[in-house]
Amino acid sequence: MVWPNAFCVPARPPPPRICEAAINIPRQALVGFACYNIGVNPEETLKKRWGYDTFKPLQKEAIEAALSGRDCLVVLPTGGGKSLCYQMPAAMGRGLVLVVSPLIALMDDQVAAAREAGLAADALHSNLKVGPKREAYQNLANGTTELLYVSPERLLTGDLYELIAPRLILAAVDEAHCVSHWGHEFRPEYRRLTEALDLFPKAARMALTATATPIVQEDIRTQLALRDPEILIGHPDRPNLIYRAFPRRDQSKQVLEVVRRHPGEGGIVYAQTRKDVERLAASLKKEGVSSAPYHAGLNAEERRSAQDNFVNERLDVIVATIAFGMGIDRSNVRYVVHANTPRSVEHYQQESGRAGRDGLPADCTLLFSAADLATHRWMAKKDVTLSAERERALEKQLRDIGRYAVAPVCRHGQLASHFSAPYPVVPQAAEGCGACDVCLGETKGLSDEEALLTAKKVLSAAWRAEGRYGTGYVVNLLLGRINDRMTANGHDLLKVFGLLKEAGEPAVRSWIDQLIVQDYLEVTEDNEYPLLRITAEGKALCQDKGTVRLGLPVPPKAVKKKAKAFQKAEKAGVTFLEADKELFEKLRALRRSVADKKGIPPYVICHDTVLIEMAAAKPRSLEALRGMKGMGEKRIEKYGQLFLDVIAGGGF
Ligand code: ADP
Ligand code: ZN
């Protein structure tokens, strides 16, 4: 797959084929909804059902491909609006749309959300209770189902064929990267999906994923046997996410700083091990933060209740290992903190991507330490011997995420380039994303000369220590801290002793990390203690062979000015800062109470964006509500008056 051609533009217009499957719709299937839907175009349906005026990038192309019976592959980042691509053909009443999804835990919420938009949606999976299951079968038999979610296992049992085949126009495979060994969530049952899909040769296929690596895309095409598919690849950038990466100094303190910036808002803190999770969760609890831990060591009930409370907004912060996340669709997660370095850039993109699904600004902060990379290495090799190829892949992943975290280079730009996408997204856009620590001036890159000079100082200390000491010793050497060992070795007499005294410990530690990920230093574990050693590249750099990049967080005082300026810019572009915060909270409480009564998550009723707009615009009539983004007719019918009452000053 070549980026520039595929990027953001449909490869070519759909061929003038009419959907054969649609022609085969039995008469009875058209009764009831056909007159209401058929003939309505996608734009009208978008407004009517979802309350949106325009499509997000590539949605229309995907919908048109499906409606004309063409297979397609849709790669859009989280929050890019993938569900609408298959929900719209269902909403237009041309027949049945099947959605295969591995996330059973999410399915009921997805069905609820589709129903909120007025779709006749059902799900079939192993966790379904008897009542809803009977109803789903009844609806299928009556030919009234527009959208059916199934788990791969359920589809593969084969007994749905008779019910589905006559009306099926589209089979959508969500989380399609699960079909690939190269993806990060391979599922064997996905490999068998083609067997089932082949039973419906007339239905178009739509594969959807947020993973953009070319090798995974190729695998999806082959494994799902997509037939001359239209390839629709969106840009992976998430402009509403503000990425930051800082050296880790004091984990609990740095995490708390981020949490404190978001009182009462939803956030996820990712940590590396269960122990880290427990420790951080306890420290947040102690500070009075509404939070809970989540990791594989807790029992199923504890995990379920933490997840439910978080999704239903009874809990602000989840502190978790990566065991948490698949199946979290809460759209108003306002921040994700990585208290430890994630395993790869792909993992980072996915985990941080759980923030800001509603499109509003959200913070993603990564606290980096080179020690985390060693822990990942250790965890990967703990129980298995890795093949040489797997080991190389692991080392590359660790190096890439390390570089991402320490290079003083625009984070949005780095992520885009990791996924081979151009950045800035619009080539003529001004430099600097305005939404990362580097572009906001919170991390400063040293000039080339300064970086080289500093690197040489650090490297010569490591060279002098001859790989016989740990990082702490080299730090002390550079800071000129005398101790018995230092004097016994005569190292206090070296020229490098105290060479970086002025810089201070956090800077020196961070530079050492930065030199490790650039391969100028390495940590060896031949001994029972990790030892810091200069590499051949490091020695070459000392002789001016090679280039180096070093950066440093700017002291908070200097940052404040810039951050304020940014806030102002945010204010101009984003309505929620102007919104009546108190009214917003009241509307949020109303939404929570309605959701509780219905037993669905609050975000299914509507997103924060809708509440924010309401709080700012204070509509007084149903007519005024109708003009608001995200309020389709069904939602207005169900909740419009409740919202209006609260806006008018009433309770609920
Ligand atoms: P994905 O599955 O790609 O992560 P979703 O389908 O969950 O994304 O959609 C993300 C959000 O974008 C949802 O809140 C959805 O309602 C919203 N959305 C989808 N299409 C549009 C659109 N055309 N205009 C505005 N918002 C949209
Ligand atoms: Zn930037």
XYZ file of C-alpha atoms and ligand atoms in Angstrom:
680
model
C 0.000 0.000 0.000
C 1.396 3.341 -0.989
C 0.354 6.204 1.179
C 0.258 9.240 -1.039
C -2.117 7.644 -3.539
C -4.426 6.165 -1.016
C -4.285 8.969 1.475
C -7.605 10.529 2.221
C -8.955 10.371 -1.295
C -10.985 7.498 -2.607
C -8.848 5.510 -5.005
C -11.460 5.887 -7.745
C -15.186 6.483 -7.997
C -17.338 3.428 -7.509
C -18.199 1.668 -10.762
C -21.700 2.183 -12.100
C -22.915 -1.134 -10.764
C -26.206 -1.358 -9.058
C -26.374 -3.392 -5.943
C -27.529 -6.806 -7.071
C -28.196 -7.806 -3.514
C -30.569 -4.891 -3.112
C -32.571 -6.030 -6.116
C -33.069 -9.348 -4.407
C -34.766 -7.926 -1.362
C -37.967 -9.885 -0.824
C -41.121 -7.788 -0.939
C -42.000 -8.384 2.646
C -38.696 -6.898 3.770
C -39.580 -3.586 2.203
C -42.865 -3.203 3.982
C -42.791 -0.910 6.934
C -39.637 1.035 6.458
C -39.037 1.163 2.739
C -41.391 4.040 2.035
C -39.847 5.968 4.863
C -36.275 5.419 3.804
C -35.760 4.546 0.205
C -35.065 7.516 -1.984
C -33.657 9.518 0.899
C -30.055 10.428 0.248
C -27.207 9.904 2.718
C -26.983 13.617 3.631
C -30.654 13.783 4.579
C -30.408 10.570 6.538
C -27.318 11.881 8.318
C -29.173 14.951 9.485
C -32.373 13.165 10.310
C -30.970 10.183 12.162
C -27.766 11.558 13.679
C -28.236 15.300 13.603
C -24.975 15.902 11.698
C -24.644 18.242 8.726
C -21.548 16.877 7.048
C -19.686 13.629 6.714
C -16.306 13.039 8.248
C -13.498 12.234 5.804
C -14.097 9.089 3.751
C -17.439 8.225 5.357
C -19.371 9.141 2.246
C -17.018 7.181 -0.013
C -17.377 4.101 2.182
C -21.154 4.426 2.245
C -21.327 4.869 -1.513
C -19.125 1.843 -2.070
C -21.408 -0.234 0.125
C -24.570 1.036 -1.537
C -23.204 0.235 -4.969
C -22.288 -3.265 -3.865
C -18.544 -2.791 -3.878
C -16.165 -4.209 -1.282
C -14.052 -1.723 0.613
C -11.380 -1.418 3.244
C -11.774 1.509 5.620
C -8.853 2.595 7.773
C -9.796 5.474 10.027
C -8.345 6.417 13.391
C -10.325 6.026 16.594
C -13.075 8.604 16.640
C -12.968 8.815 12.853
C -16.581 7.674 12.619
C -16.222 4.127 11.354
C -19.577 2.889 12.695
C -21.504 5.352 10.590
C -19.981 3.822 7.449
C -22.002 0.646 7.929
C -24.880 2.071 9.943
C -25.849 4.473 7.190
C -26.519 1.801 4.525
C -28.702 0.105 7.147
C -30.477 3.359 7.931
C -31.262 3.902 4.273
C -33.456 0.862 4.253
C -31.917 -1.070 1.399
C -31.728 -4.295 3.339
C -29.915 -5.920 6.201
C -26.426 -4.964 7.325
C -24.418 -7.493 9.295
C -21.611 -6.342 11.566
C -19.060 -8.860 12.776
C -17.282 -7.628 15.878
C -15.043 -9.380 18.388
C -15.994 -7.008 21.181
C -18.967 -8.770 22.709
C -18.714 -6.583 25.786
C -19.344 -3.547 23.623
C -22.056 -4.978 21.421
C -25.012 -4.184 23.612
C -23.865 -0.571 23.893
C -23.435 -0.391 20.138
C -26.914 -1.750 19.622
C -28.254 0.772 22.132
C -26.457 3.606 20.324
C -27.816 2.509 16.936
C -31.320 2.335 18.380
C -30.904 5.859 19.756
C -30.415 6.915 16.149
C -33.663 5.145 15.296
C -32.204 2.029 13.696
C -33.797 -1.380 14.050
C -30.684 -2.981 15.543
C -30.079 -6.268 17.344
C -27.141 -8.397 18.424
C -26.517 -12.122 18.624
C -23.720 -13.386 20.825
C -23.116 -15.942 23.530
C -23.713 -13.581 26.469
C -27.202 -12.618 25.373
C -30.125 -13.193 27.741
C -33.064 -15.318 26.590
C -35.492 -12.401 26.076
C -33.380 -10.228 23.780
C -32.227 -13.336 21.933
C -35.789 -14.408 21.158
C -36.629 -10.872 20.083
C -33.596 -10.684 17.802
C -34.612 -13.924 16.071
C -38.193 -12.748 15.779
C -37.112 -9.479 14.170
C -34.913 -11.347 11.725
C -37.744 -13.691 10.816
C -40.099 -10.749 10.344
C -37.565 -9.046 8.108
C -37.537 -5.870 10.192
C -33.916 -5.947 11.379
C -31.796 -3.278 9.707
C -28.553 -3.838 11.561
C -27.371 -7.059 13.169
C -24.216 -7.322 15.272
C -22.764 -10.802 15.616
C -19.645 -12.266 17.158
C -17.435 -14.220 14.751
C -18.171 -17.454 16.632
C -21.877 -16.863 16.299
C -21.642 -16.295 12.569
C -19.442 -19.338 12.086
C -21.992 -21.704 13.605
C -23.787 -21.284 10.282
C -27.379 -21.488 11.493
C -28.118 -17.862 10.664
C -27.830 -18.384 6.939
C -31.514 -18.786 6.127
C -32.486 -15.771 8.171
C -29.841 -13.479 6.838
C -29.156 -14.429 3.258
C -32.268 -13.087 1.520
C -31.886 -9.518 2.769
C -28.194 -9.098 3.342
C -26.676 -6.178 1.419
C -23.522 -5.608 3.426
C -21.269 -7.620 5.727
C -19.065 -5.312 7.749
C -16.081 -6.728 9.623
C -15.119 -4.400 12.452
C -11.679 -4.493 14.088
C -10.536 -6.215 10.908
C -6.880 -6.152 11.974
C -7.743 -9.110 14.231
C -7.477 -11.228 11.085
C -3.758 -10.557 10.831
C -0.837 -12.200 12.589
C 0.906 -8.870 12.131
C -1.728 -6.976 14.032
C -1.572 -6.578 17.747
C -4.760 -8.504 18.491
C -4.776 -11.599 16.327
C -7.888 -13.751 16.681
C -7.856 -17.204 15.112
C -11.632 -17.246 14.547
C -11.264 -14.173 12.311
C -9.242 -16.299 9.911
C -12.331 -18.413 9.269
C -14.665 -15.548 8.531
C -14.289 -15.855 4.776
C -15.902 -19.302 4.976
C -19.003 -17.643 6.334
C -18.839 -14.557 4.145
C -18.555 -16.686 1.011
C -22.056 -17.937 1.726
C -23.313 -14.447 0.866
C -21.615 -13.757 -2.448
C -23.948 -10.926 -3.365
C -23.421 -8.885 -0.240
C -20.715 -6.251 -0.321
C -17.925 -6.562 2.250
C -16.582 -3.721 4.321
C -13.499 -4.239 6.498
C -12.856 -1.568 9.111
C -9.867 -0.931 11.331
C -7.898 1.832 12.968
C -4.584 0.117 12.331
C -2.800 1.594 9.386
C 0.349 -0.401 8.807
C 0.492 -1.504 5.168
C 1.293 -5.106 6.020
C -1.853 -5.456 8.134
C -3.957 -3.858 5.410
C -2.625 -6.307 2.864
C -3.366 -9.197 5.167
C -6.934 -7.997 5.693
C -7.501 -7.807 1.945
C -6.310 -11.333 1.399
C -7.716 -12.995 4.493
C -11.186 -11.537 4.034
C -11.001 -12.142 0.286
C -12.041 -8.609 -0.558
C -12.945 -8.424 -4.248
C -11.361 -5.468 -6.043
C -11.962 -3.377 -2.946
C -12.058 0.356 -2.779
C -9.245 1.317 -0.414
C -10.110 4.207 1.859
C -7.341 5.256 4.170
C -7.744 8.245 6.410
C -4.938 10.205 7.947
C -3.989 8.692 11.296
C -3.527 12.052 13.013
C -5.866 12.972 15.862
C -5.675 16.750 15.920
C -7.701 17.112 19.115
C -5.181 15.114 21.162
C -2.453 17.110 22.843
C 0.577 14.842 23.079
C 3.268 15.340 25.652
C 6.290 13.238 26.561
C 8.469 14.069 29.540
C 11.273 12.338 31.392
C 9.935 10.636 34.489
C 11.255 12.032 37.719
C 8.608 11.455 40.354
C 5.921 9.164 38.982
C 3.140 9.740 41.515
C 3.700 13.477 41.554
C 3.741 13.812 37.783
C 0.621 11.669 37.399
C -1.169 13.687 40.050
C -0.272 16.920 38.261
C -2.124 15.755 35.156
C -5.080 14.419 37.147
C -5.352 17.721 39.012
C -5.649 19.592 35.732
C -8.869 17.661 35.053
C -11.058 17.727 38.146
C -14.238 15.689 37.734
C -13.267 14.511 34.257
C -12.652 11.004 32.977
C -9.061 9.811 32.642
C -7.014 6.646 32.262
C -3.609 6.126 33.856
C -1.644 3.281 32.302
C 1.151 1.657 34.304
C 3.456 -1.211 33.431
C 2.977 -3.748 36.186
C 0.270 -4.682 38.666
C 2.454 -3.362 41.434
C 2.767 0.031 39.737
C -0.999 0.077 39.253
C -1.703 -0.668 42.905
C 0.786 1.911 44.110
C -0.464 4.689 41.838
C -4.116 3.903 42.521
C -3.448 4.059 46.258
C -1.674 7.388 45.951
C -4.540 8.888 43.926
C -7.086 7.542 46.422
C -5.117 9.148 49.218
C -5.368 12.458 47.405
C -9.137 12.068 47.275
C -9.341 11.325 43.540
C -12.291 9.179 42.461
C -10.293 6.246 41.115
C -9.921 2.471 40.975
C -7.228 0.001 39.904
C -7.686 -2.445 37.029
C -5.391 -5.340 36.184
C -5.493 -9.037 35.402
C -4.721 -9.956 39.024
C -8.085 -8.674 40.242
C -11.055 -11.006 40.176
C -13.621 -10.785 37.393
C -16.164 -9.011 39.574
C -13.701 -6.331 40.693
C -12.688 -5.718 37.104
C -16.242 -5.600 35.858
C -17.329 -3.167 38.520
C -14.335 -0.847 37.906
C -15.049 -0.860 34.181
C -18.810 -0.342 34.613
C -18.314 2.494 37.051
C -15.881 4.179 34.711
C -18.043 3.802 31.607
C -21.104 4.999 33.492
C -19.237 8.021 34.860
C -19.508 7.013 38.494
C -15.720 6.914 38.571
C -13.305 9.493 37.172
C -9.994 7.690 36.913
C -8.970 4.136 36.119
C -5.390 3.163 36.872
C -4.686 0.137 34.722
C -2.297 -2.173 32.989
C -2.885 -2.646 29.289
C -5.420 -5.309 30.241
C -7.844 -2.378 30.290
C -9.182 -0.754 27.212
C -10.482 -3.148 24.583
C -14.130 -2.416 24.686
C -13.954 0.979 26.339
C -16.042 3.347 24.319
C -16.540 6.131 26.857
C -16.272 9.107 24.567
C -15.408 11.821 27.074
C -12.112 10.448 28.357
C -10.298 13.763 28.723
C -6.806 12.445 29.385
C -4.608 9.375 29.205
C -1.383 9.292 31.177
C 1.257 6.675 30.562
C 3.039 6.487 33.894
C 5.427 4.062 32.204
C 6.631 3.817 28.645
C 4.310 1.707 26.472
C 5.555 -1.321 24.568
C 5.488 0.157 21.080
C 4.329 3.173 19.119
C 1.333 1.117 17.950
C 0.372 0.386 21.540
C 0.840 4.033 22.407
C -1.343 5.187 19.567
C -4.062 2.777 20.511
C -3.982 3.392 24.255
C -3.665 7.167 24.075
C -6.296 7.100 21.337
C -8.935 6.222 23.919
C -8.889 9.903 24.875
C -11.092 12.438 23.135
C -13.248 10.178 20.987
C -15.828 12.948 21.036
C -13.449 15.203 19.146
C -12.934 17.658 22.018
C -9.401 18.444 23.190
C -7.826 15.764 25.358
C -4.400 15.343 26.971
C -2.066 12.422 26.327
C 1.032 12.429 28.480
C 3.829 9.897 28.437
C 6.346 9.702 31.277
C 9.469 8.124 29.908
C 12.280 6.229 31.525
C 14.754 3.999 29.688
C 14.390 1.554 32.572
C 10.861 0.749 31.309
C 12.298 -0.514 28.042
C 14.453 -2.963 29.955
C 11.373 -4.122 31.883
C 9.485 -4.696 28.602
C 12.417 -6.686 27.304
C 12.461 -8.746 30.470
C 8.698 -9.333 30.395
C 8.770 -10.415 26.746
C 11.485 -12.970 27.403
C 10.411 -14.117 30.835
C 8.504 -17.231 29.793
C 9.582 -17.824 26.203
C 12.651 -17.898 24.055
C 12.152 -15.426 21.262
C 13.110 -16.290 17.709
C 15.810 -14.079 16.226
C 13.207 -12.383 14.051
C 10.837 -11.747 16.929
C 13.701 -10.405 19.012
C 14.680 -7.991 16.245
C 11.081 -6.835 15.969
C 10.928 -6.310 19.723
C 14.149 -4.282 19.773
C 12.891 -2.122 16.934
C 9.594 -1.501 18.704
C 11.377 -0.471 21.884
C 13.783 1.769 20.056
C 10.949 3.451 18.147
C 8.868 4.221 21.209
C 12.001 5.383 23.055
C 12.856 7.751 20.234
C 9.314 9.034 20.104
C 9.450 9.840 23.807
C 12.788 11.607 23.938
C 13.326 13.258 20.565
C 12.513 16.951 20.863
C 10.496 16.761 17.663
C 6.777 17.478 17.120
C 4.918 14.440 18.513
C 2.072 14.626 15.987
C 4.673 14.680 13.240
C 6.524 11.707 14.707
C 3.373 9.609 15.029
C 2.278 10.426 11.488
C 5.673 9.492 10.123
C 5.665 6.222 12.056
C 2.531 5.311 10.109
C 4.097 6.564 6.875
C 1.655 9.446 6.649
C 2.619 12.963 5.605
C 2.655 15.720 8.212
C 1.408 18.417 8.421
C -1.831 16.858 7.247
C -2.339 19.786 4.900
C 1.075 20.314 3.263
C 0.907 24.103 3.223
C -0.106 24.334 6.903
C 2.063 26.398 9.217
C 4.831 24.538 10.994
C 4.152 23.309 14.461
C 1.008 21.491 15.513
C 0.225 23.742 18.484
C -0.764 20.587 20.313
C 2.358 18.884 21.634
C 4.948 19.688 24.288
C 7.561 20.508 21.661
C 5.424 22.893 19.603
C 3.991 24.432 22.777
C 7.487 25.182 24.013
C 7.242 22.858 27.007
C 10.155 20.810 25.739
C 13.069 22.537 24.197
C 15.528 21.031 21.749
C 19.163 21.957 22.332
C 20.938 23.507 19.358
C 23.057 21.081 17.322
C 26.301 22.376 18.829
C 24.919 22.416 22.342
C 23.552 18.891 21.941
C 26.844 17.536 20.634
C 28.829 19.185 23.395
C 26.490 17.930 26.098
C 26.425 14.432 24.618
C 30.200 14.330 24.567
C 30.345 15.255 28.240
C 27.919 12.514 29.225
C 29.588 9.975 26.962
C 33.068 10.668 28.219
C 31.924 10.078 31.776
C 30.465 6.729 30.743
C 33.627 5.937 28.815
C 35.747 6.732 31.830
C 33.567 4.521 34.007
C 34.414 1.671 31.594
C 31.009 0.034 31.731
C 31.631 -1.126 35.287
C 29.035 1.074 37.014
C 25.325 1.784 36.906
C 23.565 4.958 35.797
C 23.505 6.392 39.317
C 27.274 6.297 39.550
C 27.746 8.050 36.209
C 25.183 10.677 37.225
C 27.121 11.325 40.452
C 30.323 11.561 38.486
C 28.872 14.180 36.152
C 27.288 16.121 39.001
C 30.518 16.037 41.006
C 29.065 14.242 44.004
C 31.763 12.780 46.157
C 31.291 9.438 47.883
C 33.615 6.756 49.227
C 33.441 4.661 46.111
C 34.200 7.643 43.927
C 37.277 8.600 45.896
C 38.461 5.014 46.257
C 38.359 4.764 42.447
C 40.095 8.083 42.103
C 37.238 9.230 39.871
C 36.923 12.514 41.736
C 40.197 13.456 40.121
C 38.933 12.926 36.582
C 38.279 15.845 34.247
C 34.687 14.728 33.785
C 34.016 14.939 37.524
C 31.385 17.659 38.037
C 31.293 18.515 34.336
C 27.502 18.900 34.288
C 27.062 20.208 37.807
C 25.049 23.189 36.616
C 22.527 21.116 34.686
C 21.163 19.260 37.726
C 20.207 15.622 38.192
C 16.886 15.453 36.274
C 18.519 16.875 33.146
C 21.528 14.562 33.340
C 19.341 11.493 33.881
C 17.135 12.478 30.980
C 20.136 13.009 28.687
C 21.432 9.567 29.568
C 18.037 8.119 28.581
C 18.067 10.121 25.386
C 21.511 8.809 24.509
C 20.406 5.244 25.240
C 17.530 5.367 22.763
C 19.847 6.885 20.181
C 22.233 3.947 20.677
C 25.148 5.994 21.998
C 24.873 4.374 25.397
C 23.606 0.958 26.365
C 22.571 -0.765 29.522
C 24.093 -4.200 29.853
C 22.835 -6.815 32.210
C 25.781 -9.199 32.301
C 26.065 -8.593 35.974
C 23.272 -8.770 38.512
C 23.183 -4.962 38.325
C 22.414 -3.044 35.150
C 25.571 -1.305 33.971
C 25.837 1.743 31.755
C 28.248 1.478 28.860
C 29.279 3.596 25.912
C 28.685 1.932 22.523
C 30.898 1.985 19.455
C 28.565 4.661 18.013
C 28.992 6.643 21.215
C 32.764 6.525 20.898
C 32.458 7.641 17.280
C 30.239 10.547 18.319
C 32.913 11.663 20.769
C 35.115 12.010 17.716
C 32.456 14.109 15.971
C 31.229 11.240 13.827
C 27.422 11.276 13.792
C 24.702 13.628 14.943
C 22.717 13.715 18.125
C 19.498 15.303 19.311
C 18.921 16.281 22.894
C 16.047 18.063 24.535
C 14.923 19.190 27.926
C 11.629 20.044 29.567
C 11.394 23.775 30.066
C 10.976 24.841 33.703
C 7.238 25.190 34.443
C 7.387 28.953 34.992
C 8.486 29.641 31.463
C 5.862 27.238 30.189
C 2.976 29.006 31.829
C 3.020 31.924 29.449
C 2.916 29.688 26.409
C 0.281 27.409 27.850
C -1.948 30.373 28.514
C -1.550 31.554 24.978
C -2.562 28.113 23.845
C -5.566 28.105 26.092
C -6.659 31.299 24.441
C -6.400 29.737 21.027
C -8.374 26.804 22.309
C -10.959 29.191 23.589
C -11.407 30.743 20.210
C -11.915 27.420 18.500
C -13.718 25.360 21.082
C -17.036 26.300 22.506
C -16.879 24.333 25.707
C -14.651 26.758 27.509
C -17.238 29.458 26.971
C -20.078 27.239 27.992
C -21.900 27.710 31.181
C -19.966 25.133 33.173
C -22.615 24.836 35.849
C -25.387 24.179 33.368
C -23.158 21.684 31.609
C -22.736 19.771 34.871
C -26.516 19.800 35.427
C -27.117 18.450 31.941
C -24.476 15.835 32.542
C -26.237 14.808 35.755
C -29.528 14.549 33.872
C -27.904 12.399 31.218
C -26.399 10.154 33.886
C -29.741 9.722 35.608
C -31.557 8.891 32.354
C -28.788 6.459 31.404
C -28.949 4.791 34.808
C -32.680 4.259 34.474
C -32.295 2.786 31.007
C -29.240 0.717 31.945
C -27.099 2.140 29.140
C -23.896 4.199 29.299
C -24.376 7.999 29.284
C -22.413 8.517 26.059
C -24.992 6.450 24.203
C -27.652 9.073 25.000
C -25.464 11.835 23.617
C -21.900 13.100 23.713
C -20.421 15.853 25.851
C -20.162 17.969 22.700
C -23.953 18.093 22.508
C -24.290 19.053 26.185
C -21.600 21.688 25.842
C -23.308 23.224 22.861
C -26.593 23.175 24.746
C -25.045 24.783 27.788
C -23.626 27.548 25.620
C -26.627 28.116 23.337
C -29.388 27.435 25.908
C -32.069 26.453 23.403
C -35.615 27.135 24.581
C -37.653 25.046 22.176
C -37.641 21.661 20.509
C -37.230 23.507 17.235
C -34.043 25.153 18.517
C -32.776 21.761 19.710
C -33.318 20.369 16.256
C -30.648 22.676 14.882
C -28.001 21.283 17.227
C -25.274 18.964 16.038
C -25.670 15.411 17.246
C -29.412 15.593 18.003
C -31.242 13.323 15.611
C -35.041 13.173 15.579
C -35.318 10.092 17.786
C -33.137 11.633 20.465
C -35.100 14.876 20.445
C -38.324 12.931 20.718
C -37.030 10.935 23.678
C -35.016 13.462 25.648
C -35.602 16.919 24.150
C -38.134 18.065 26.719
C -36.041 16.770 29.637
C -33.079 18.821 28.476
C -35.238 21.896 27.864
C -36.628 21.690 31.398
C -33.148 21.693 32.908
C -32.041 24.549 30.654
C -35.109 26.514 31.760
C -33.874 26.145 35.323
C -35.919 23.142 36.403
C -34.710 19.931 38.003
C -35.362 16.386 36.908
P -14.629 4.945 15.504
O -15.430 3.670 15.548
O -13.997 5.176 14.189
O -13.684 5.103 16.646
P -17.163 6.132 16.032
O -17.942 5.457 14.987
O -17.307 5.674 17.435
O -15.634 6.141 15.639
O -17.460 7.673 15.923
C -16.776 8.590 16.709
C -17.676 9.762 17.024
O -17.885 10.573 15.877
C -19.040 9.327 17.476
O -19.368 10.120 18.562
C -19.934 9.639 16.311
O -21.247 9.928 16.741
C -19.264 10.848 15.723
N -19.540 11.015 14.308
C -19.613 10.046 13.374
N -19.874 10.584 12.164
C -19.944 11.925 12.340
C -20.186 13.032 11.463
N -20.385 12.853 10.176
N -20.192 14.276 12.004
C -19.973 14.448 13.322
N -19.753 13.449 14.188
C -19.732 12.197 13.720
Zn 3.861 19.471 17.565
